[in-house]
Short mmCIF file of C-alpha atoms in Angstrom, two decimals:
data_model
loop_
_atom_site.label_atom_id
_atom_site.label_comp_id
_atom_site.label_asym_id
_atom_site.label_seq_id
_atom_site.Cartn_x
_atom_site.Cartn_y
_atom_site.Cartn_z
CA MET C 927 112.16 128.42 80.43
CA ARG C 928 112.46 125.06 78.72
CA PHE C 929 113.72 121.94 80.40
CA LYS C 930 115.29 119.03 78.63
CA THR C 931 113.22 115.88 78.78
CA PHE C 932 114.48 112.37 78.32
CA SER C 933 112.61 109.19 77.57
CA SER C 934 112.43 106.49 80.20
CA PRO C 935 114.06 104.72 81.88
CA HIS C 936 115.50 107.56 83.94
CA MET C 937 117.52 105.41 86.35
CA ALA C 938 121.02 104.40 85.39
CA PRO C 939 121.76 100.66 85.56
CA ALA C 940 123.20 99.56 88.89
CA ARG C 941 125.91 97.49 87.19
CA SER C 942 127.45 97.92 83.78
CA VAL C 943 128.25 94.94 81.58
CA ASN C 944 131.92 95.74 81.96
CA ARG C 945 131.69 95.67 85.75
CA VAL C 946 129.74 92.40 85.86
CA MET C 947 132.07 90.63 83.43
CA GLY C 948 135.07 91.96 85.30
CA GLN C 949 133.87 90.50 88.59
CA VAL C 950 133.21 87.13 86.96
CA LEU C 951 136.75 87.14 85.56
CA LEU C 952 138.15 87.92 89.00
CA ALA C 953 136.18 85.02 90.45
CA LEU C 954 137.71 82.69 87.84
CA ILE C 955 141.27 83.45 88.93
CA PRO C 956 141.48 81.06 91.94
CA GLY C 957 140.22 78.07 89.95
CA THR C 958 142.39 78.97 86.97
CA ALA C 959 145.44 79.19 89.24
CA ALA C 960 144.60 75.76 90.68
CA MET C 961 144.29 74.28 87.19
CA THR C 962 147.68 75.76 86.27
CA TRP C 963 149.22 74.28 89.43
CA TYR C 964 148.01 70.77 88.61
CA PHE C 965 148.06 70.77 84.79
CA GLY C 966 150.93 73.08 83.95
CA TRP C 967 151.57 76.13 81.80
CA GLY C 968 149.23 74.93 79.07
CA VAL C 969 146.24 76.30 80.98
CA LEU C 970 147.57 79.88 80.91
CA ILE C 971 148.71 79.54 77.30
CA ASN C 972 145.25 78.35 76.30
CA VAL C 973 143.59 81.21 78.19
CA SER C 974 145.87 83.80 76.56
CA LEU C 975 145.36 82.36 73.09
CA ALA C 976 141.60 81.96 73.44
CA VAL C 977 141.12 85.49 74.79
CA THR C 978 143.25 86.95 71.98
CA VAL C 979 141.28 85.06 69.31
CA ALA C 980 137.98 86.06 70.94
CA LEU C 981 138.90 89.76 70.94
CA ALA C 982 140.12 89.58 67.34
CA CYS C 983 136.90 87.91 66.19
CA GLU C 984 134.84 90.38 68.19
CA ALA C 985 136.59 93.34 66.56
CA LEU C 986 136.31 91.82 63.07
CA MET C 987 132.59 91.15 63.43
CA LEU C 988 131.91 94.62 64.83
CA LEU C 989 133.67 96.20 61.87
CA MET C 990 131.80 93.98 59.40
CA ARG C 991 128.49 94.92 61.04
CA GLY C 992 129.33 98.61 60.97
CA ARG C 993 129.46 98.92 64.76
CA THR C 994 131.90 100.95 66.78
CA LEU C 995 134.56 98.96 68.60
CA THR C 996 133.85 100.69 71.89
CA PRO C 997 132.10 100.01 74.18
CA HIS C 998 131.53 96.49 72.73
CA ILE C 999 135.17 95.44 72.54
CA THR C 1000 135.83 96.66 76.08
CA ASP C 1001 132.80 95.16 77.83
CA LEU C 1002 134.89 92.03 78.63
CA SER C 1003 132.21 89.63 77.31
CA ALA C 1004 134.60 88.36 74.63
CA VAL C 1005 137.35 87.94 77.22
CA LEU C 1006 135.03 85.88 79.42
CA ALA C 1007 133.88 83.67 76.53
CA GLY C 1008 137.47 82.94 75.52
CA TRP C 1009 138.52 82.29 79.11
CA LEU C 1010 135.69 79.81 79.74
CA PHE C 1011 136.43 77.99 76.50
CA ALA C 1012 140.11 77.68 77.46
CA LEU C 1013 139.20 76.15 80.84
CA ALA C 1014 137.07 73.50 79.11
CA VAL C 1015 139.74 72.14 76.76
CA PRO C 1016 142.80 70.01 77.63
CA PRO C 1017 145.97 71.92 78.61
CA LEU C 1018 147.93 70.81 75.52
CA THR C 1019 145.16 71.41 73.01
CA PRO C 1020 146.68 72.31 69.61
CA TRP C 1021 146.44 76.02 68.82
CA TRP C 1022 144.31 75.48 65.74
CA VAL C 1023 141.62 73.70 67.76
CA THR C 1024 141.34 76.74 70.00
CA LEU C 1025 141.22 78.97 66.92
CA VAL C 1026 138.34 76.97 65.42
CA GLY C 1027 136.38 76.68 68.67
CA VAL C 1028 136.65 80.30 69.76
CA GLY C 1029 136.11 81.56 66.22
CA PHE C 1030 132.92 79.52 65.91
CA ALA C 1031 131.76 80.70 69.33
CA MET C 1032 132.21 84.38 68.57
CA VAL C 1033 131.10 84.46 64.94
CA MET C 1034 128.36 81.85 64.74
CA ALA C 1035 127.06 81.57 68.31
CA LYS C 1036 127.26 85.24 69.25
CA HIS C 1037 127.31 87.71 66.37
CA LEU C 1038 125.22 85.64 63.97
CA TYR C 1039 122.31 86.28 66.35
CA GLY C 1040 123.04 89.98 66.82
CA GLY C 1041 125.78 90.10 69.43
CA LEU C 1042 125.71 90.28 73.20
CA GLY C 1043 122.19 90.09 74.59
CA TYR C 1044 120.71 88.30 71.58
CA ASN C 1045 122.50 84.94 71.55
CA PRO C 1046 120.18 82.10 72.66
CA PHE C 1047 123.08 79.73 73.41
CA ASN C 1048 126.16 80.09 75.57
CA PRO C 1049 128.89 80.95 73.01
CA ALA C 1050 131.76 79.30 74.90
CA MET C 1051 129.87 76.02 75.22
CA VAL C 1052 128.86 76.09 71.55
CA GLY C 1053 132.49 76.43 70.56
CA TYR C 1054 133.53 73.68 72.95
CA VAL C 1055 130.91 71.21 71.68
CA VAL C 1056 131.89 71.93 68.07
CA VAL C 1057 135.54 71.02 68.64
CA LEU C 1058 134.65 68.12 70.95
CA ILE C 1059 132.60 66.49 68.20
CA SER C 1060 134.91 67.51 65.36
CA PHE C 1061 138.28 66.72 66.92
CA PRO C 1062 137.75 63.94 69.50
CA ARG C 1063 141.41 62.86 69.55
CA GLU C 1064 142.76 66.34 70.30
CA MET C 1065 140.09 66.85 72.97
CA THR C 1066 141.27 63.82 74.95
CA LEU C 1067 144.82 65.09 75.54
CA TRP C 1068 144.26 65.62 79.26
CA LEU C 1069 147.37 65.44 81.39
CA SER C 1070 147.90 63.42 84.52
CA PRO C 1071 148.71 65.76 87.43
CA SER C 1072 151.13 63.23 88.92
CA VAL C 1073 152.99 62.86 85.61
CA ILE C 1074 153.10 66.62 85.10
CA ALA C 1075 154.56 67.08 88.58
CA GLU C 1076 157.22 64.50 87.77
CA LEU C 1077 158.12 65.83 84.31
CA ASN C 1078 157.75 69.54 85.20
CA LEU C 1079 157.36 70.71 81.60
CA SER C 1080 158.76 74.22 81.24
CA LEU C 1081 156.92 77.12 79.64
CA PRO C 1082 158.94 76.87 76.37
CA GLN C 1083 158.36 73.10 76.20
CA THR C 1084 154.61 73.55 76.75
CA PHE C 1085 154.52 76.35 74.17
CA THR C 1086 156.22 74.09 71.63
CA ALA C 1087 153.81 71.24 72.34
CA ILE C 1088 150.78 73.47 71.72
CA PHE C 1089 152.00 75.37 68.65
CA ALA C 1090 154.30 72.82 67.02
CA GLY C 1091 152.83 69.56 68.30
CA THR C 1092 156.20 68.26 69.42
CA LEU C 1093 157.26 67.01 72.84
CA PRO C 1094 160.71 66.92 74.48
CA ASP C 1095 162.95 64.02 73.50
CA GLY C 1096 161.99 60.75 75.11
CA LEU C 1097 158.35 61.72 75.68
CA THR C 1098 155.27 60.63 73.77
CA TRP C 1099 151.67 61.74 74.04
CA ASP C 1100 150.74 58.39 75.58
CA THR C 1101 153.23 58.85 78.42
CA ILE C 1102 151.99 62.28 79.53
CA THR C 1103 148.25 62.07 78.83
CA ALA C 1104 145.66 60.09 80.73
CA ALA C 1105 141.92 59.68 80.96
CA THR C 1106 140.10 62.00 83.34
CA PRO C 1107 138.48 60.51 86.45
CA LEU C 1108 135.09 60.78 84.74
CA ASP C 1109 136.44 58.86 81.73
CA ARG C 1110 137.86 56.16 83.99
CA ILE C 1111 134.58 55.73 85.85
CA GLN C 1112 132.53 55.54 82.64
CA THR C 1113 134.93 53.16 80.90
CA GLY C 1114 135.46 50.97 83.95
CA VAL C 1115 131.78 50.60 84.74
CA GLY C 1116 131.14 49.87 81.08
CA GLN C 1117 133.61 46.98 81.36
CA ALA C 1118 131.83 45.68 84.47
CA HIS C 1119 134.49 46.84 86.93
CA PRO C 1120 133.13 47.94 90.34
CA ILE C 1121 133.50 51.58 91.36
CA SER C 1122 135.61 50.68 94.39
CA GLU C 1123 138.15 48.93 92.18
CA ILE C 1124 138.34 51.87 89.78
CA GLN C 1125 138.72 54.44 92.54
CA ALA C 1126 141.54 52.44 94.12
CA SER C 1127 143.71 53.80 91.31
CA PRO C 1128 146.25 56.48 92.32
CA PHE C 1129 144.51 58.84 89.88
CA PHE C 1130 141.67 59.27 92.38
CA GLY C 1131 141.83 61.51 95.41
CA TYR C 1132 139.42 61.89 98.30
CA LEU C 1133 136.47 63.37 96.41
CA GLY C 1134 136.80 63.70 92.65
CA GLY C 1135 140.22 62.74 91.41
CA VAL C 1136 143.73 64.05 92.09
CA GLY C 1137 143.76 67.76 91.33
CA TRP C 1138 140.16 67.96 90.16
CA GLU C 1139 138.74 68.14 93.69
CA TRP C 1140 140.94 71.09 94.60
CA ILE C 1141 140.20 72.82 91.32
CA GLY C 1142 136.49 72.41 92.04
CA LEU C 1143 136.91 73.82 95.55
CA TRP C 1144 138.64 76.94 94.26
CA PHE C 1145 135.98 77.49 91.60
CA LEU C 1146 133.47 77.10 94.42
CA VAL C 1147 135.23 79.88 96.34
CA GLY C 1148 134.96 82.15 93.31
CA GLY C 1149 131.32 81.22 92.78
CA LEU C 1150 130.39 81.94 96.39
CA TRP C 1151 132.11 85.32 96.09
CA LEU C 1152 129.91 86.10 93.07
CA LEU C 1153 126.85 85.18 95.12
CA LYS C 1154 127.96 87.43 97.95
CA ARG C 1155 128.50 90.31 95.53
CA GLY C 1156 125.06 89.75 93.99
CA VAL C 1157 126.52 89.21 90.52
CA ILE C 1158 124.64 85.92 90.09
CA GLY C 1159 121.53 84.52 91.74
CA TRP C 1160 121.52 81.48 93.98
CA GLN C 1161 118.77 79.60 92.15
CA ILE C 1162 120.71 78.10 89.22
CA PRO C 1163 123.81 76.91 91.14
CA ALA C 1164 121.68 75.54 94.00
CA ALA C 1165 119.21 73.79 91.70
CA MET C 1166 121.90 72.36 89.41
CA LEU C 1167 124.20 71.03 92.13
CA GLY C 1168 121.25 69.98 94.29
CA THR C 1169 119.64 67.96 91.50
CA LEU C 1170 122.97 66.41 90.51
CA THR C 1171 123.60 65.46 94.15
CA LEU C 1172 120.10 64.10 94.65
CA LEU C 1173 120.06 61.91 91.53
CA SER C 1174 123.61 60.63 91.90
CA GLY C 1175 123.02 59.99 95.61
CA LEU C 1176 119.85 58.01 94.93
CA PHE C 1177 121.52 55.73 92.38
CA TRP C 1178 124.64 55.45 94.54
CA LEU C 1179 122.60 54.27 97.51
CA ILE C 1180 120.89 51.68 95.31
CA ASN C 1181 124.14 50.31 93.84
CA PRO C 1182 127.40 51.95 95.04
CA GLU C 1183 129.52 49.57 92.93
CA THR C 1184 127.94 50.75 89.67
CA TYR C 1185 127.20 54.43 90.27
CA ALA C 1186 129.66 57.07 91.53
CA SER C 1187 128.98 58.96 94.74
CA PRO C 1188 127.44 62.45 94.84
CA LEU C 1189 130.73 63.95 96.05
CA PHE C 1190 132.52 62.49 93.06
CA HIS C 1191 129.97 63.96 90.64
CA VAL C 1192 130.12 67.41 92.24
CA PHE C 1193 133.89 67.70 92.66
CA SER C 1194 135.01 66.04 89.45
CA GLY C 1195 134.85 67.54 85.99
CA ALA C 1196 133.16 70.86 85.34
CA ALA C 1197 130.14 70.59 87.65
CA ILE C 1198 131.06 73.50 89.95
CA LEU C 1199 132.49 75.60 87.12
CA GLY C 1200 129.31 74.99 85.14
CA ALA C 1201 126.99 75.74 88.06
CA PHE C 1202 128.47 79.13 88.95
CA PHE C 1203 130.09 80.42 85.76
CA ILE C 1204 128.45 78.77 82.72
CA ALA C 1205 124.83 77.95 83.50
CA THR C 1206 124.38 81.40 85.11
CA ASP C 1207 125.03 83.26 81.84
CA PRO C 1208 122.51 86.15 82.09
CA VAL C 1209 121.76 86.10 78.36
CA SER C 1210 121.16 82.44 77.58
CA ALA C 1211 119.82 81.27 80.97
CA SER C 1212 116.34 81.69 82.36
CA THR C 1213 115.57 85.11 83.85
CA THR C 1214 112.59 84.50 86.15
CA PRO C 1215 113.10 83.31 89.74
CA ARG C 1216 111.13 80.08 89.32
CA GLY C 1217 112.50 79.65 85.83
CA ARG C 1218 116.06 79.69 87.15
CA LEU C 1219 115.23 76.87 89.54
CA ILE C 1220 113.74 74.81 86.70
CA PHE C 1221 116.63 75.66 84.39
CA GLY C 1222 119.26 74.72 86.99
CA ALA C 1223 117.47 71.51 87.90
CA GLY C 1224 117.26 70.56 84.23
CA VAL C 1225 120.98 71.14 83.74
CA GLY C 1226 121.82 69.04 86.82
CA ALA C 1227 119.58 66.18 85.72
CA LEU C 1228 121.00 66.16 82.19
CA VAL C 1229 124.57 66.23 83.48
CA PHE C 1230 123.90 63.08 85.52
CA VAL C 1231 122.13 61.33 82.65
CA ILE C 1232 124.89 62.11 80.12
CA ARG C 1233 127.69 61.19 82.51
CA THR C 1234 126.02 57.92 83.48
CA TRP C 1235 124.52 56.62 80.25
CA GLY C 1236 125.79 58.93 77.50
CA SER C 1237 128.68 58.56 75.09
CA TYR C 1238 130.60 61.47 76.61
CA ALA C 1239 132.11 61.37 80.08
CA GLU C 1240 131.32 65.04 80.80
CA GLY C 1241 127.88 66.44 80.16
CA VAL C 1242 127.92 70.04 81.40
CA ALA C 1243 128.25 71.69 77.99
CA PHE C 1244 125.55 69.54 76.36
CA ALA C 1245 123.25 69.98 79.35
CA VAL C 1246 123.57 73.77 79.32
CA LEU C 1247 122.93 74.01 75.57
CA LEU C 1248 119.92 71.70 75.73
CA MET C 1249 118.40 73.77 78.53
CA ASN C 1250 119.21 76.99 76.62
CA MET C 1251 116.74 75.71 74.04
CA MET C 1252 114.07 75.48 76.73
CA VAL C 1253 114.54 78.98 78.15
CA PRO C 1254 111.81 80.78 76.11
CA LEU C 1255 109.26 78.15 77.16
CA ILE C 1256 110.39 78.18 80.80
CA ASP C 1257 110.30 81.97 81.03
CA HIS C 1258 106.89 82.10 79.37
CA TYR C 1259 105.27 79.87 81.99
CA THR C 1260 107.12 81.20 85.04
CA GLN C 1261 106.44 84.91 84.76
CA PRO C 1262 105.98 86.41 88.24
CA ARG C 1263 102.65 87.99 89.13
CA VAL C 1264 102.44 91.63 88.12
CA PHE C 1265 101.98 93.93 91.10
CA GLY C 1266 98.32 94.84 91.48
CA LYS C 1267 97.03 91.81 89.58
CA THR C 1268 95.88 88.40 90.72
CA THR C 1269 97.37 85.17 89.35
CA ALA C 1270 94.57 85.12 86.78
CA GLY C 1271 95.71 88.46 85.44
CA LYS C 1272 92.77 90.44 86.86
CA GLU C 1273 93.05 93.60 88.85
CA GLY C 1274 93.78 92.83 92.53
#
């Protein structure tokens, strides 16, 4: 009697790519809903458009590479990349900016390197940085939550603004857009205004700006759920947010009128979103336990440096991409000890 033999590994993976990506998408829903509440329908329109473009580019590249559409098109990795990109851009971003950013992310940052599992950089952040540098005006069209609540732009009006670039009668882009809290801090400090004076503006809430603090809290809820489910490890979020808190707290204690508080840095901008959903990308982030701590700490430190002294108010995307470059070196020097061997590599 002959028995069929199969090559190793014999154990099926505990989690499929589809299942992991699906859980991450579920965890994004609370924060996405909060962004929609404060910034209007544009958030959902951007997500829908970005996901559609990502899936179309994924299918096109798979066909060009001679690959089958399934299971690649259904593993939800393209959906996640498009969703994250949409959350990073302003709610009224013109449709063509989303098309360029997501297209670049999927074609150049993902499939140019061989597809999922081979890309050294986070595709969503590559696409975001490309459009941020290429189209700075369109990437500053952030809305003021208070103005949005007052105007209450309808879904058709928001759709027209994104795809036709026109606003309802009597409105201009200057009347509905405003600088983010991070922009206001950076610009104000650069003009020698004290932090206390800047934060006295009605645009600032208790922690990180009206709307932004609640958005951060809901992304935190989703991130903690991913930790509980074991989808992501604790090292990168803890190291990133811990380092950002430590550095910002140190400078804030030295001069609170020049440097923003740790709570502001954590709950404003994309710090929490980046810590739990972007920096933890299993492909482009470090894979060793110690390496994840180093990677997360590096991202947190770079975020603080870019926000404080850089030309851009938000530094999460740049910080993640810069640390992506360091991953091979970090993983090389942080390999755990092989069972049965000493640290010197000799038999134990």
